[in-house]
Coordinates of C-alpha atoms in Angstrom, one line a residue:
M1 CA -8.4 -27.2 -59.8
H2 CA -11.7 -25.7 -58.8
R3 CA -11.2 -27.2 -55.3
E4 CA -7.7 -25.6 -55.1
R5 CA -9.0 -22.2 -56.1
S6 CA -11.8 -22.6 -53.5
A7 CA -9.3 -23.5 -50.8
G8 CA -7.1 -20.6 -51.7
G9 CA -10.1 -18.3 -51.7
R10 CA -11.1 -19.5 -48.3
R11 CA -7.6 -18.9 -46.9
R12 CA -7.5 -15.4 -48.4
S13 CA -11.0 -14.8 -46.9
V14 CA -9.8 -15.9 -43.4
R15 CA -6.7 -13.7 -43.7
G16 CA -8.8 -10.8 -44.8
L17 CA -11.2 -11.3 -41.9
L18 CA -8.4 -11.5 -39.4
R19 CA -6.8 -8.4 -40.8
S20 CA -10.2 -6.5 -40.8
I21 CA -10.8 -7.3 -37.1
G22 CA -7.1 -6.8 -36.1
P23 CA -7.6 -3.4 -34.4
E24 CA -10.3 -4.8 -32.1
L25 CA -8.3 -7.8 -31.1
V26 CA -5.2 -5.8 -30.3
S27 CA -7.2 -3.2 -28.4
A28 CA -8.8 -5.8 -26.3
A29 CA -5.7 -7.9 -25.7
S30 CA -3.7 -4.8 -24.6
D31 CA -6.3 -4.4 -21.8
N32 CA -4.7 -7.5 -20.0
D33 CA -1.5 -5.6 -19.2
P34 CA 0.7 -6.6 -16.2
T35 CA -1.2 -4.4 -13.8
N36 CA -4.3 -6.3 -14.7
V37 CA -2.4 -9.6 -14.3
G38 CA -1.3 -8.5 -10.9
T39 CA -4.8 -7.5 -9.9
A40 CA -6.2 -10.9 -11.1
A41 CA -3.5 -12.8 -9.2
A42 CA -4.1 -10.9 -6.0
V43 CA -7.9 -11.3 -6.3
G44 CA -7.6 -15.0 -7.0
A45 CA -5.3 -15.4 -4.0
Q46 CA -7.6 -13.4 -1.7
A47 CA -11.0 -14.7 -2.9
G48 CA -10.3 -18.0 -4.5
Y49 CA -12.9 -18.9 -7.1
Q50 CA -15.5 -16.5 -5.6
L51 CA -15.1 -13.7 -8.2
C52 CA -14.5 -15.7 -11.4
W53 CA -18.0 -14.6 -12.5
V54 CA -16.6 -11.0 -12.7
A55 CA -14.2 -12.1 -15.5
V56 CA -17.2 -13.5 -17.4
L57 CA -19.0 -10.2 -16.9
V58 CA -16.0 -8.3 -18.5
A59 CA -16.8 -9.8 -22.0
P60 CA -20.2 -8.0 -22.7
L61 CA -19.0 -4.8 -21.0
L62 CA -15.8 -4.5 -23.0
G63 CA -17.5 -5.8 -26.1
V64 CA -20.1 -2.9 -26.0
V65 CA -17.3 -0.3 -25.5
L66 CA -15.1 -1.6 -28.3
A67 CA -18.1 -1.9 -30.7
I68 CA -19.0 1.7 -30.1
A69 CA -15.4 2.9 -30.5
A70 CA -15.0 0.9 -33.7
Q71 CA -18.1 2.5 -35.3
V72 CA -17.1 6.0 -34.2
G73 CA -13.6 5.6 -35.6
A74 CA -14.8 4.0 -38.9
V75 CA -17.6 6.4 -39.6
A76 CA -16.1 9.7 -38.3
R77 CA -12.6 8.9 -39.5
D78 CA -11.1 10.5 -36.4
D79 CA -10.1 9.6 -32.9
L80 CA -11.9 10.3 -29.6
Q81 CA -9.5 13.1 -28.5
S82 CA -9.8 15.0 -31.8
L83 CA -13.6 14.6 -31.9
T84 CA -13.9 15.8 -28.3
L85 CA -11.8 18.8 -29.1
K86 CA -13.9 19.7 -32.2
R87 CA -17.3 19.2 -30.5
Y88 CA -16.8 20.2 -26.9
G89 CA -13.8 22.5 -26.9
R90 CA -10.3 22.6 -25.5
G91 CA -11.3 22.5 -21.9
V92 CA -13.3 19.3 -22.0
A93 CA -10.6 17.8 -24.3
A94 CA -8.0 18.7 -21.7
V95 CA -9.8 16.8 -19.0
L96 CA -9.9 13.7 -21.3
L97 CA -6.2 14.3 -22.1
V98 CA -5.1 14.4 -18.5
S99 CA -7.2 11.4 -17.5
V100 CA -5.6 9.3 -20.2
V101 CA -2.0 10.5 -20.1
V102 CA -1.5 10.4 -16.3
V103 CA -2.8 6.9 -16.0
N104 CA -0.9 5.8 -19.1
L105 CA 2.5 7.1 -17.8
V106 CA 2.2 5.4 -14.5
T107 CA 1.0 2.2 -16.1
I108 CA 3.9 2.2 -18.6
A109 CA 6.4 2.4 -15.7
A110 CA 4.6 -0.4 -13.8
D111 CA 4.3 -2.6 -16.9
L112 CA 7.9 -2.1 -17.9
Q113 CA 9.0 -3.3 -14.5
A114 CA 6.7 -6.3 -14.6
G115 CA 7.7 -7.3 -18.1
A116 CA 11.4 -7.1 -17.1
A117 CA 10.6 -9.2 -14.0
G118 CA 8.9 -11.8 -16.1
I119 CA 12.0 -12.1 -18.3
G120 CA 14.2 -12.3 -15.3
L121 CA 12.1 -15.1 -13.8
L122 CA 12.3 -17.1 -17.0
A123 CA 16.0 -16.5 -17.4
G124 CA 16.8 -16.9 -13.7
I125 CA 18.5 -13.5 -13.4
G126 CA 17.9 -10.2 -11.8
S127 CA 15.4 -8.0 -13.6
R128 CA 16.4 -4.4 -12.7
W129 CA 18.7 -3.9 -15.7
L130 CA 16.4 -5.8 -18.1
V131 CA 14.1 -2.8 -18.2
V132 CA 16.5 -0.9 -20.5
P133 CA 16.6 -3.5 -23.3
L134 CA 12.9 -4.2 -23.0
G135 CA 12.1 -0.5 -23.2
A136 CA 14.5 0.0 -26.1
A137 CA 12.9 -3.0 -28.0
V138 CA 9.4 -1.6 -27.5
A139 CA 10.5 1.9 -28.5
G140 CA 12.3 0.5 -31.5
L141 CA 9.1 -1.3 -32.7
L142 CA 7.2 2.0 -32.7
L143 CA 9.9 4.1 -34.2
A144 CA 10.8 1.6 -37.0
G145 CA 7.4 0.1 -37.8
K146 CA 4.4 1.5 -39.5
Y147 CA 1.0 1.2 -37.9
G148 CA 0.0 -1.9 -39.9
Q149 CA 3.3 -3.6 -39.1
V150 CA 3.0 -2.8 -35.4
V151 CA -0.5 -4.3 -35.3
T152 CA 0.6 -7.4 -37.2
V153 CA 3.5 -8.0 -34.7
L154 CA 1.2 -7.5 -31.7
R155 CA -1.5 -9.8 -33.2
Y156 CA 1.0 -12.7 -33.4
L157 CA 2.4 -11.9 -29.9
M158 CA -1.1 -12.3 -28.5
L159 CA -0.6 -16.1 -28.9
G160 CA 1.7 -15.8 -25.8
F161 CA -1.4 -15.1 -23.7
L162 CA -2.3 -18.8 -24.1
A163 CA 0.4 -19.5 -21.6
F164 CA -2.0 -18.3 -18.9
G165 CA -4.4 -21.0 -20.0
A166 CA -1.8 -23.7 -19.8
A167 CA -0.8 -22.4 -16.3
A168 CA -4.4 -22.5 -15.2
V169 CA -4.7 -26.2 -16.3
L170 CA -1.5 -27.2 -14.6
A171 CA -2.7 -25.6 -11.4
H172 CA -5.3 -28.4 -11.2
P173 CA -8.4 -26.4 -10.2
D174 CA -11.5 -27.8 -8.7
W175 CA -13.4 -27.8 -12.0
P176 CA -17.0 -28.3 -10.7
R177 CA -16.6 -25.6 -8.1
L178 CA -14.9 -23.3 -10.6
L179 CA -17.6 -23.6 -13.2
E180 CA -20.3 -22.9 -10.7
A181 CA -18.4 -19.8 -9.4
S182 CA -18.1 -18.6 -13.0
V183 CA -21.7 -18.8 -14.0
V184 CA -23.5 -18.2 -10.7
P185 CA -22.6 -14.8 -9.2
A186 CA -21.7 -14.9 -5.6
L187 CA -22.6 -11.5 -4.2
S188 CA -20.9 -10.6 -1.0
L189 CA -20.6 -7.4 1.0
R190 CA -17.3 -8.5 2.6
P191 CA -14.9 -5.6 2.1
E192 CA -12.1 -7.7 0.6
E193 CA -14.4 -9.4 -2.0
L194 CA -16.1 -6.1 -2.8
A195 CA -12.8 -4.4 -3.3
G196 CA -11.6 -7.4 -5.5
G197 CA -14.6 -7.1 -7.8
L198 CA -14.2 -3.4 -8.1
A199 CA -10.5 -3.8 -8.8
L200 CA -11.1 -6.3 -11.6
L201 CA -13.6 -4.1 -13.4
G202 CA -11.6 -0.9 -12.7
T203 CA -8.4 -2.3 -14.2
T204 CA -10.2 -3.8 -17.3
L205 CA -12.3 -1.0 -18.7
T206 CA -9.5 1.5 -18.9
S207 CA -9.6 4.5 -21.2
Y208 CA -6.6 3.8 -23.4
V209 CA -8.3 0.7 -24.7
Y210 CA -11.2 2.4 -26.4
V211 CA -9.2 5.5 -27.3
W212 CA -6.7 3.2 -29.1
E213 CA -9.7 1.6 -30.9
T214 CA -10.9 4.9 -32.3
I215 CA -7.3 5.7 -33.4
G216 CA -6.9 2.4 -35.2
R217 CA -10.2 2.7 -37.0
G218 CA -10.4 6.4 -37.5
V219 CA -6.8 7.6 -38.0
E220 CA -4.5 4.8 -39.0
E221 CA -6.7 2.3 -40.9
P222 CA -6.3 2.9 -44.6
P223 CA -9.5 4.2 -46.3
D224 CA -9.7 1.1 -48.5
R225 CA -9.8 -1.1 -45.4
T226 CA -12.3 1.0 -43.5
P227 CA -15.6 -0.8 -42.8
E228 CA -18.3 0.9 -44.8
G229 CA -22.0 0.0 -44.8
S230 CA -23.8 -2.3 -42.5
G231 CA -21.6 -5.3 -43.6
G232 CA -18.3 -3.6 -42.9
L233 CA -19.5 -2.2 -39.6
G234 CA -20.9 -5.6 -38.7
R235 CA -17.4 -7.1 -39.1
A236 CA -15.9 -4.4 -36.9
R237 CA -18.5 -5.1 -34.2
A238 CA -17.8 -8.8 -34.6
G239 CA -14.1 -8.1 -34.0
A240 CA -15.0 -6.1 -30.9
V241 CA -17.0 -9.1 -29.5
A242 CA -14.2 -11.5 -30.4
G243 CA -11.6 -9.3 -28.8
A244 CA -13.7 -8.9 -25.6
V245 CA -14.3 -12.6 -25.3
F246 CA -10.6 -13.3 -25.8
T247 CA -9.7 -10.8 -23.1
A248 CA -12.3 -12.1 -20.6
V249 CA -11.1 -15.7 -21.2
I250 CA -7.5 -14.8 -20.5
L251 CA -8.5 -12.8 -17.4
W252 CA -10.5 -15.9 -16.2
F253 CA -7.4 -18.0 -16.7
M254 CA -5.3 -15.6 -14.6
L255 CA -7.9 -15.8 -11.8
V256 CA -8.0 -19.6 -12.0
A257 CA -4.2 -20.1 -11.9
S258 CA -4.0 -17.9 -8.8
A259 CA -7.2 -19.2 -7.1
A260 CA -6.3 -22.9 -7.5
T261 CA -2.9 -22.4 -5.9
L262 CA -2.4 -19.3 -3.8
G263 CA -6.1 -19.0 -2.9
R264 CA -6.3 -22.7 -1.9
H265 CA -3.2 -22.4 0.2
H266 CA -4.2 -19.1 1.7
Q267 CA -1.1 -17.3 0.5
N268 CA -2.8 -14.0 -0.4
Q269 CA -0.4 -12.0 1.8
T270 CA 2.5 -12.8 -0.5
V271 CA 0.9 -11.4 -3.7
A272 CA 1.3 -7.7 -4.4
S273 CA 2.1 -7.9 -8.1
A274 CA 2.0 -10.3 -11.1
Q275 CA 5.7 -11.2 -10.6
D276 CA 5.0 -12.1 -7.0
A277 CA 2.3 -14.5 -8.2
A278 CA 4.6 -16.1 -10.7
R279 CA 7.2 -16.7 -8.0
A280 CA 4.7 -18.0 -5.6
L281 CA 3.3 -20.5 -8.1
R282 CA 6.5 -22.5 -8.3
P283 CA 6.4 -24.4 -5.1
L284 CA 2.6 -24.9 -5.4
A285 CA 2.0 -25.8 -9.0
G286 CA 5.5 -26.7 -10.2
S287 CA 8.1 -24.9 -12.3
A288 CA 6.2 -25.4 -15.6
A289 CA 3.1 -23.5 -14.4
A290 CA 5.3 -20.8 -12.9
D291 CA 7.3 -20.4 -16.1
L292 CA 4.1 -20.3 -18.2
F293 CA 2.6 -17.6 -15.9
A294 CA 5.9 -15.6 -16.3
A295 CA 5.7 -16.1 -20.1
G296 CA 2.2 -14.7 -20.1
L297 CA 3.3 -11.8 -18.0
V298 CA 6.0 -10.9 -20.5
T299 CA 3.5 -11.2 -23.3
S300 CA 1.1 -8.9 -21.5
A301 CA 3.8 -6.3 -21.1
V302 CA 5.0 -6.5 -24.7
V303 CA 1.5 -6.2 -26.1
A304 CA 0.3 -3.4 -23.8
L305 CA 3.4 -1.1 -23.8
P306 CA 3.2 -0.1 -27.5
V307 CA -0.5 0.6 -27.2
L308 CA 0.0 2.7 -24.0
M309 CA 2.9 4.7 -25.5
A310 CA 1.3 5.3 -28.9
T311 CA -2.1 6.3 -27.3
T312 CA -0.2 8.8 -25.2
G313 CA 1.4 10.3 -28.3
Y314 CA -1.9 10.4 -30.2
V315 CA -3.9 12.2 -27.6
A316 CA -1.2 14.7 -26.9
G317 CA -0.8 15.3 -30.6
A318 CA -4.6 15.7 -31.1
Q319 CA -4.8 18.2 -28.2
F320 CA -2.0 20.4 -29.5
S321 CA -2.7 19.9 -33.3
W322 CA 0.6 18.2 -34.0
R323 CA 1.1 16.0 -37.0
R324 CA 0.9 12.5 -35.5
G325 CA 0.7 8.8 -36.4
L326 CA 2.8 5.7 -36.6
S327 CA 2.3 5.8 -40.4
E328 CA 4.1 9.2 -40.5
G329 CA 7.9 9.3 -40.7
I330 CA 9.9 10.5 -37.7
G331 CA 10.9 13.6 -39.7
R332 CA 7.2 14.5 -40.4
A333 CA 5.9 13.9 -36.8
R334 CA 8.8 14.8 -34.6
R335 CA 6.8 15.9 -31.6
F336 CA 4.6 12.8 -31.7
Y337 CA 7.6 10.6 -31.6
A338 CA 9.2 12.7 -29.0
V339 CA 6.2 12.0 -26.7
L340 CA 6.7 8.2 -27.3
V341 CA 10.4 8.4 -26.4
A342 CA 9.7 10.7 -23.4
S343 CA 7.1 8.3 -22.1
I344 CA 9.4 5.3 -22.2
G345 CA 12.3 7.4 -20.9
L346 CA 10.3 8.5 -17.9
A347 CA 9.3 4.9 -17.2
L348 CA 13.0 3.8 -17.4
A349 CA 14.0 6.6 -15.0
V350 CA 11.4 5.5 -12.5
S351 CA 12.5 1.8 -12.8
L352 CA 16.2 2.5 -12.5
A353 CA 15.7 4.8 -9.6
G354 CA 14.0 2.0 -7.7
I355 CA 10.9 4.1 -7.2
P356 CA 8.0 1.8 -6.1
V357 CA 5.0 2.2 -8.4
I358 CA 2.4 0.8 -6.0
G359 CA 1.6 4.3 -4.6
M360 CA 1.5 5.8 -8.0
L361 CA -0.9 3.1 -9.2
V362 CA -3.2 3.9 -6.4
A363 CA -3.3 7.6 -7.4
A364 CA -3.6 6.6 -11.1
S365 CA -6.6 4.4 -10.2
V366 CA -8.4 7.3 -8.6
I367 CA -7.7 9.5 -11.7
G368 CA -8.8 6.6 -13.9
G369 CA -11.9 6.0 -11.9
L370 CA -12.9 9.6 -12.8
G371 CA -11.5 9.6 -16.3
T372 CA -12.8 6.3 -17.6
P373 CA -16.5 7.1 -17.1
I374 CA -15.9 10.7 -18.5
G375 CA -14.3 9.1 -21.6
L376 CA -17.2 6.6 -22.0
V377 CA -19.8 9.4 -21.7
L378 CA -18.0 11.4 -24.4
L379 CA -17.7 8.3 -26.6
V380 CA -21.4 7.5 -26.4
R381 CA -22.5 11.1 -26.9
L382 CA -20.3 11.4 -30.0
A383 CA -21.5 8.0 -31.3
R384 CA -25.1 9.4 -31.4
D385 CA -24.1 12.9 -32.6
P386 CA -25.4 13.4 -36.2
Y387 CA -22.7 16.1 -36.8
V388 CA -20.0 13.4 -36.1
M389 CA -21.7 10.2 -37.4
G390 CA -23.9 11.6 -40.2
P391 CA -26.5 8.9 -41.2
Q392 CA -24.6 6.1 -39.4
P393 CA -24.9 6.7 -35.6
I394 CA -24.9 3.8 -33.3
S395 CA -28.3 2.2 -32.6
R396 CA -30.4 3.2 -29.7
R397 CA -29.9 -0.2 -28.2
L398 CA -26.1 0.0 -28.4
A399 CA -26.2 3.5 -27.0
L400 CA -28.3 2.3 -24.0
A401 CA -25.8 -0.5 -23.5
G402 CA -23.0 2.1 -23.6
W403 CA -24.7 4.3 -21.0
A404 CA -25.2 1.2 -18.8
V405 CA -21.5 0.4 -19.0
A406 CA -20.6 4.0 -18.1
V407 CA -22.9 3.9 -15.1
I408 CA -21.6 0.5 -14.0
V409 CA -17.9 1.6 -14.3
G410 CA -18.6 4.9 -12.6
G411 CA -20.6 3.2 -9.8
F412 CA -18.0 0.6 -9.2
G413 CA -15.2 3.2 -9.2
L414 CA -16.9 5.6 -6.9
P415 CA -15.9 3.7 -3.7
F416 CA -12.3 4.0 -4.7
I417 CA -12.7 7.7 -5.0
I418 CA -14.7 8.3 -1.9
G419 CA -13.2 5.5 0.2
P420 CA -9.7 7.0 0.8
A421 CA -11.3 10.3 1.9
V422 CA -13.5 8.6 4.6
G423 CA -11.0 5.9 5.5
T424 CA -13.1 3.0 4.1
F425 CA -10.5 1.6 1.6

């Protein structure tokens, strides 16, 4: 009897731990959206195993950002957009708003097309008209589900990311060469490899990820589940590390699947998107690997789209002082839900009109290259602000790590901002 009680207690403890770190896991997993999948596939096809070490580097960088965001949300009980508005005024908050919303809207359109393409590849049918049911399903989840229900659904859907791992194994990589490339950075000044490394970091540390983390911990998480004290904040930071490692591993799998097939056969010219990679894998690694990669693509879209849509609604609501939140009923937060519906409606219109999103993604990457470091700077400053954090600011060590990430992301994004103006990229 005592053993049964102990086993039951352990199961409850594990469930409680998973529930307590759920926001960090979902935040990190949503980072591997289809645009990130496409970037990883293109980089793997272009550079082979050469840049696998960049995927490993993502783990500590993303872990630092999510740990800071988790502590800010849990202690300040508010989100990044609202805190920026309160501390720095409407003008600075408007800059953050634009940097998040513009990138989000373009990414929603691209991810919706990619998710529909993945379903089409699995079903063997055209994907254009699949965007409507996919968009409707995602919108329905957000309109019908409360925050906790949405996070629970997304947490289970994350298991679909493991399809990328299976696809990577079926691609039969050169394991000794792969492991060496993953742990020993190969620094190169070749333009295509430099651009590949920049693209991997630029598409991973995007602003909606850490904004969503502050929303989850600061706005939506019930007070009785909010981490308090060093133990609770330690669990939140542990969740950030776990989520970052999970995201980095999945990114690594994406790179491996592409590098071991498309990179080895020098088919980089055929890869312009994640769906292109899934199609190209079939003759090189077999139908099972191609189908698994397509399944991972669908998972990435279904996990990322609700986060992108909801983040857009939250930051708009915070800027204009609307009642907002997935835990609010539609009747109590009409304008918040109107933004959610409008964001998916715009994405559907772009998809059905056949407008290519590649050009928009380039423009969004420039805005994101400016916006992401701005958001990181604001996040770290707020995390050390005694007015915001009271007696629980982030440590100096974590703050220094946050500043380092902001400098790295800003430095890596600078060539994409300057390059088009001088004709380098």
